JSON list of C-alpha atoms in Angstrom, two decimals:
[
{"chain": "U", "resi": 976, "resn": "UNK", "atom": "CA", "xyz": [0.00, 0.00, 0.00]},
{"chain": "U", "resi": 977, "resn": "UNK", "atom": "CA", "xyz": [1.67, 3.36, -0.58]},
{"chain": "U", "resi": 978, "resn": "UNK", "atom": "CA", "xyz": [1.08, 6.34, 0.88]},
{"chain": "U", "resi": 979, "resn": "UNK", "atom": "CA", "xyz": [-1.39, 8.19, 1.94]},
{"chain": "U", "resi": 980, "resn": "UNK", "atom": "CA", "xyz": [-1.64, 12.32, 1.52]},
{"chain": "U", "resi": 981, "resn": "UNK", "atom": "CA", "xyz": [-4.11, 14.17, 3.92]},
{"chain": "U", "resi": 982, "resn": "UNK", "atom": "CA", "xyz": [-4.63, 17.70, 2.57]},
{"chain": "U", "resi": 983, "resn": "UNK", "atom": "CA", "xyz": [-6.28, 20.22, 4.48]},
{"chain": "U", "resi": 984, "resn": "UNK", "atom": "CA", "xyz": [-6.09, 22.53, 7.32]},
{"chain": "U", "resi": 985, "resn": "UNK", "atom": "CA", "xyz": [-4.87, 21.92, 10.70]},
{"chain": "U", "resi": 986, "resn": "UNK", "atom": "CA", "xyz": [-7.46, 24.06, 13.17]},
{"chain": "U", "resi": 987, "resn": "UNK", "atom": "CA", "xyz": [-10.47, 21.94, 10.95]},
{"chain": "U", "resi": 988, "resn": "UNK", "atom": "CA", "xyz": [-12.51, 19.79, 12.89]},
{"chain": "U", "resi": 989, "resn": "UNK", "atom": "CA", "xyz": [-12.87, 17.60, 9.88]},
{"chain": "U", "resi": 990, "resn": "UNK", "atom": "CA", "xyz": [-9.53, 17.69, 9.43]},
{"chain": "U", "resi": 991, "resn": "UNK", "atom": "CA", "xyz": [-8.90, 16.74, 13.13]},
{"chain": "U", "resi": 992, "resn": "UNK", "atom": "CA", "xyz": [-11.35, 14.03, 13.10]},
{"chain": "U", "resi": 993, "resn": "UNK", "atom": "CA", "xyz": [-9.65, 12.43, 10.28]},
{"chain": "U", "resi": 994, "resn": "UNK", "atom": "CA", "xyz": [-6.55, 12.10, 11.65]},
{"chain": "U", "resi": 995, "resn": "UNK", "atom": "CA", "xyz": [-7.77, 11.34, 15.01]},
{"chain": "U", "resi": 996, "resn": "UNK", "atom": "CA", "xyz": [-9.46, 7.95, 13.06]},
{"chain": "U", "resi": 997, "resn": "UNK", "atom": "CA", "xyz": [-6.16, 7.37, 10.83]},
{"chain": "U", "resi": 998, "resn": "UNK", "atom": "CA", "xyz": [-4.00, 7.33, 13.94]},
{"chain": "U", "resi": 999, "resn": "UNK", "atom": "CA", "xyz": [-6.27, 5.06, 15.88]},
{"chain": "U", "resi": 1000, "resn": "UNK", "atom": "CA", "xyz": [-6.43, 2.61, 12.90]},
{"chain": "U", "resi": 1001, "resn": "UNK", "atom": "CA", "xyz": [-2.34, 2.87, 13.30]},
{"chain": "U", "resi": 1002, "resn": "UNK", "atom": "CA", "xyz": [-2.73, 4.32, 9.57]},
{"chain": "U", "resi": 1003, "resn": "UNK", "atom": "CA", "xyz": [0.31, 6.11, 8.33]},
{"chain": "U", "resi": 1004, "resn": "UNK", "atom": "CA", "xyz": [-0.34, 9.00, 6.20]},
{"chain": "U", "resi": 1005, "resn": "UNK", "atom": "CA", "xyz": [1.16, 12.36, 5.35]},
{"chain": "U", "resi": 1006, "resn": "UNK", "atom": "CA", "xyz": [-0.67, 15.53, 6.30]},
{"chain": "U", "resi": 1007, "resn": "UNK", "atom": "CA", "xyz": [-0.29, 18.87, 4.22]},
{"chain": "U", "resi": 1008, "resn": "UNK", "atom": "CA", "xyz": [-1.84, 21.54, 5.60]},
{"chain": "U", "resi": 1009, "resn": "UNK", "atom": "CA", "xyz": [-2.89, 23.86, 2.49]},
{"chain": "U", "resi": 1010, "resn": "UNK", "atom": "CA", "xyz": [-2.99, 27.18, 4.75]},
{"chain": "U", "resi": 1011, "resn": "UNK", "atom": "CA", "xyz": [0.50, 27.07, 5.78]},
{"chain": "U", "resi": 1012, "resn": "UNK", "atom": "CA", "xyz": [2.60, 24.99, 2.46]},
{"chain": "U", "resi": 1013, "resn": "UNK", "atom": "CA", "xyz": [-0.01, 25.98, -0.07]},
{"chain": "U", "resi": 1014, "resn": "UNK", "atom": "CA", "xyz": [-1.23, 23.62, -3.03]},
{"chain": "U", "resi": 1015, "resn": "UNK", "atom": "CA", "xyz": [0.40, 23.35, -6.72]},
{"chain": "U", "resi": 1016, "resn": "UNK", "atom": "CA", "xyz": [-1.99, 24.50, -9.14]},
{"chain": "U", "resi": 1017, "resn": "UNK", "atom": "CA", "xyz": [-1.36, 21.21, -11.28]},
{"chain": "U", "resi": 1018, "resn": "UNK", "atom": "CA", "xyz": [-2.02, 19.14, -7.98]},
{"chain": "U", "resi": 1019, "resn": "UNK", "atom": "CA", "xyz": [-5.81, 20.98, -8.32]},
{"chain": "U", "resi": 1020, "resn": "UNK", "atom": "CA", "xyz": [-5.90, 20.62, -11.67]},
{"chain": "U", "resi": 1021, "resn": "UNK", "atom": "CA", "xyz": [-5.99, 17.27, -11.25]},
{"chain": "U", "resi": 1022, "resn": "UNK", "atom": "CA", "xyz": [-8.82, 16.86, -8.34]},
{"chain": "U", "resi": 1023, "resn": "UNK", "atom": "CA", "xyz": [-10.53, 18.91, -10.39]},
{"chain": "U", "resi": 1024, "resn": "UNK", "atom": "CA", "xyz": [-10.77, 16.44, -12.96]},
{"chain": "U", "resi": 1025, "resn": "UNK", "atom": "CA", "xyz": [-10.81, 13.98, -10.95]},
{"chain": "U", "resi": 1026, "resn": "UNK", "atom": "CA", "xyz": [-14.02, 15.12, -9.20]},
{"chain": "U", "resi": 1027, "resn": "UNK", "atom": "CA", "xyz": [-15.37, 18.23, -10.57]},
{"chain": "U", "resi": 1028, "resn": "UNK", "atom": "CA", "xyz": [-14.66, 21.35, -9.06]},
{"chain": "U", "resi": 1029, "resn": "UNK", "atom": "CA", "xyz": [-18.31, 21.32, -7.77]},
{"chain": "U", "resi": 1030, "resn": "UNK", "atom": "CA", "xyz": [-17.02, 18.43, -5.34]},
{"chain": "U", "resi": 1031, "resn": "UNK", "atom": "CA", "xyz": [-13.71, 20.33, -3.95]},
{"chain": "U", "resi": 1032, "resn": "UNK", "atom": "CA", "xyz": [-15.15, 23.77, -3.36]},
{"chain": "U", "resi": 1033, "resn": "UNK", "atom": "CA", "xyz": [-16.67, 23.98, -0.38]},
{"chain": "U", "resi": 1034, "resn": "UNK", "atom": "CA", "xyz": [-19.93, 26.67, -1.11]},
{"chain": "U", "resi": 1035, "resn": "UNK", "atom": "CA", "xyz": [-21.31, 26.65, 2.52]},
{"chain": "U", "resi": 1036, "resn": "UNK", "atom": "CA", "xyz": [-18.24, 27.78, 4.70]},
{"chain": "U", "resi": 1037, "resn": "UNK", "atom": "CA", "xyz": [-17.72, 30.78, 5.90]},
{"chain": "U", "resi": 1038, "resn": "UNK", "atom": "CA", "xyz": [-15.37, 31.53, 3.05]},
{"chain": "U", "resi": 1039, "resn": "UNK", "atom": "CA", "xyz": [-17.14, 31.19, 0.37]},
{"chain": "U", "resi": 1040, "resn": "UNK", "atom": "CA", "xyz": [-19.67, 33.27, 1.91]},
{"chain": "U", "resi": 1041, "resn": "UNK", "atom": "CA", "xyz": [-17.06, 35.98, 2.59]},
{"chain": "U", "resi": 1042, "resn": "UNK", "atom": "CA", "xyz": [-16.13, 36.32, -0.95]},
{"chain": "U", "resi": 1043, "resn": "UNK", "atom": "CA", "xyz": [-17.47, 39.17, -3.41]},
{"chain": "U", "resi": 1044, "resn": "UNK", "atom": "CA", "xyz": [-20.75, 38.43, -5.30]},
{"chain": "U", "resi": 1045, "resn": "UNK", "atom": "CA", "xyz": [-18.29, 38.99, -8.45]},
{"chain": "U", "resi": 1046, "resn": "UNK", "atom": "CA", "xyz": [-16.07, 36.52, -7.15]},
{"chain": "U", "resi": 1047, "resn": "UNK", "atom": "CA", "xyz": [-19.15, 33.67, -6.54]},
{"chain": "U", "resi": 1048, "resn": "UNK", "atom": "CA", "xyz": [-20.72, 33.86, -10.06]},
{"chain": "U", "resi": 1049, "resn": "UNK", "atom": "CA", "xyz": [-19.89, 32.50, -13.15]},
{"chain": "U", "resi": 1050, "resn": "UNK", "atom": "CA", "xyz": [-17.54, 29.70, -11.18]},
{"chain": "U", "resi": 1051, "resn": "UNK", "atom": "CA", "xyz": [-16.21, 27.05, -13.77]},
{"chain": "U", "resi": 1052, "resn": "UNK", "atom": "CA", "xyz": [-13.20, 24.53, -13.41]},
{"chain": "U", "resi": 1053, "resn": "UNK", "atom": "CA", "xyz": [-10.46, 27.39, -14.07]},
{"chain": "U", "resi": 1054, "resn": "UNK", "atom": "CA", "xyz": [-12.24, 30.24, -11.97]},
{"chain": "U", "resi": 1055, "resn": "UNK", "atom": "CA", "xyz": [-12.72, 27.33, -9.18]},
{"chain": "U", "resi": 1056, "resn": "UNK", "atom": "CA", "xyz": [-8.74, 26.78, -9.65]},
{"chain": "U", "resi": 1057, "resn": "UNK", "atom": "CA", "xyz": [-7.89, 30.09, -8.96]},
{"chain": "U", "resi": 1058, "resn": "UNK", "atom": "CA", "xyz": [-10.37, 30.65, -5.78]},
{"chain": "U", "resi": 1059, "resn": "UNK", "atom": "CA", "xyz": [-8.45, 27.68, -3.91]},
{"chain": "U", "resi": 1060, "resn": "UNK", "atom": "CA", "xyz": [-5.09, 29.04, -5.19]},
{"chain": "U", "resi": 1061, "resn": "UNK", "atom": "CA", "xyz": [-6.13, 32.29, -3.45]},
{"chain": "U", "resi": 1062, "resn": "UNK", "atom": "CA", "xyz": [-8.10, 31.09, -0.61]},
{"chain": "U", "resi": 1063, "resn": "UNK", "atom": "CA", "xyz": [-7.16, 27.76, 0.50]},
{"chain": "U", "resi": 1064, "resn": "UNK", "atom": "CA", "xyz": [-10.06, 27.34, 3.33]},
{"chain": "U", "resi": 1065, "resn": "UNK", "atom": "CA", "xyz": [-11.81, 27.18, 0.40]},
{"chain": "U", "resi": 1066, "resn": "UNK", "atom": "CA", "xyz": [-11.41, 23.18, 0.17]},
{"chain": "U", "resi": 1067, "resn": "UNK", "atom": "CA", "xyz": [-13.80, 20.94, 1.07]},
{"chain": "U", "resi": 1068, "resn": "UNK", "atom": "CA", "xyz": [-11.65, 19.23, 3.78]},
{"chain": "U", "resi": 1069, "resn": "UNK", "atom": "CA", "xyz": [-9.56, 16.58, 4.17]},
{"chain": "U", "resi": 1070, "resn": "UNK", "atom": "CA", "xyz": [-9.12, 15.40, 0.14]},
{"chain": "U", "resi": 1071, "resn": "UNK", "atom": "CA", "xyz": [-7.12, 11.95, 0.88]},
{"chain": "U", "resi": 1072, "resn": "UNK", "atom": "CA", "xyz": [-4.50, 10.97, -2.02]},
{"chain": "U", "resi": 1073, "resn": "UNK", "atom": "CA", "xyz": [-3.65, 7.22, -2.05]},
{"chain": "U", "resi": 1074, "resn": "UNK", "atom": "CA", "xyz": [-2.48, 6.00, -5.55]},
{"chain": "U", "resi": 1075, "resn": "UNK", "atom": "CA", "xyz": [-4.67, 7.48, -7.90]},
{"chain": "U", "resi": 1076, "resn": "UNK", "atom": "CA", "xyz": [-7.63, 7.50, -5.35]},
{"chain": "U", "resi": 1077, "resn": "UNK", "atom": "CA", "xyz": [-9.11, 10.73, -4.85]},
{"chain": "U", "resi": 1078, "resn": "UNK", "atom": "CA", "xyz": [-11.10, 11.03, -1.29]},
{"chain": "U", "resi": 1079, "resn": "UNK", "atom": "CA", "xyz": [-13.03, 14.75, -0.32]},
{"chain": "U", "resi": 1080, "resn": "UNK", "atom": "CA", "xyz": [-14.63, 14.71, 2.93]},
{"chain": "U", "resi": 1081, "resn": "UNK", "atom": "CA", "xyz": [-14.66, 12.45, 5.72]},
{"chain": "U", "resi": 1082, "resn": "UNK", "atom": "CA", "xyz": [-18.26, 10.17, 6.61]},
{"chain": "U", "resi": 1083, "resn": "UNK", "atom": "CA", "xyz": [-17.79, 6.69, 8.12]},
{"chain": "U", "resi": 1084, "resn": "UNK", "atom": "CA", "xyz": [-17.78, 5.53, 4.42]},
{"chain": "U", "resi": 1085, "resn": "UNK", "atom": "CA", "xyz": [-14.86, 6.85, 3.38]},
{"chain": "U", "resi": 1086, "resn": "UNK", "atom": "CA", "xyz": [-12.86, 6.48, 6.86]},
{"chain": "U", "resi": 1087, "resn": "UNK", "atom": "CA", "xyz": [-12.92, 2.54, 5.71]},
{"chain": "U", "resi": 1088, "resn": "UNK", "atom": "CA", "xyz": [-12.22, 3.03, 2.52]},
{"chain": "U", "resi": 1089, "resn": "UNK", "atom": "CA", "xyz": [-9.01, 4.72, 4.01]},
{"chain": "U", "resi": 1090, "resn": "UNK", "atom": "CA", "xyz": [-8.58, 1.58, 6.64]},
{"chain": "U", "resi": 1091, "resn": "UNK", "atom": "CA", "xyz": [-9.97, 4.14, 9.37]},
{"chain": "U", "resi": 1092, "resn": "UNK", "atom": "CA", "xyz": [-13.19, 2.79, 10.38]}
]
């Protein structure tokens, strides 16, 4: 099994419940906190495709909300891009990298898929 990525941000309480489950399952994973080192624009190119940029941008946090009624219309794939660029908090928290597997969120569901159940 190689290894696991956990992007988000550290102060989430998503975030913290994720890890919380991964280091009870004894699940080693690396976390990147995307406030603090920041995300490659080809790295969110790619969850984009992977799962629409509908799925990775979170539109009911507080940051969305806090953005300019400019900023919120007329969102597409490249716009979406350039929000999380700008405002990481932005992401729909944790997105979990294994392989080519492509996790955003955390339920019960996808804690097992992770071995974290």
């Amino acid at each position: 099994m190689s290894e696991i990525a956990l992007y988000g941000i550290a102060n989430c309480d998503t975030v913290r419940k994720a890890r919380r489950s991964l280091d009870a399952a004894g699940v080693a994973y690396r976390f990147v906190d995307v406030r603090k080192d920041g995300l490659a624009a080809d790295r969110l190119r790619g969850w984009v495709e992977a799962v629409g940029w509908e799925t990775l941008v979170n539109r009911r946090g507080t940051t969305w909300r806090q953005l300019s009624e400019a900023d919120r219309e007329g969102v597409d794939a490249e716009r979406a891009i350039a929000l999380l660029l700008e405002h990481p908090a932005l992401m729909k928290r944790p997105v979990v990298e294994q392989d080519n597997a492509i996790t955003v969120g955390w339920t019960p569901e996808t804690a097992s898929r992770w071995g974290a159940a």
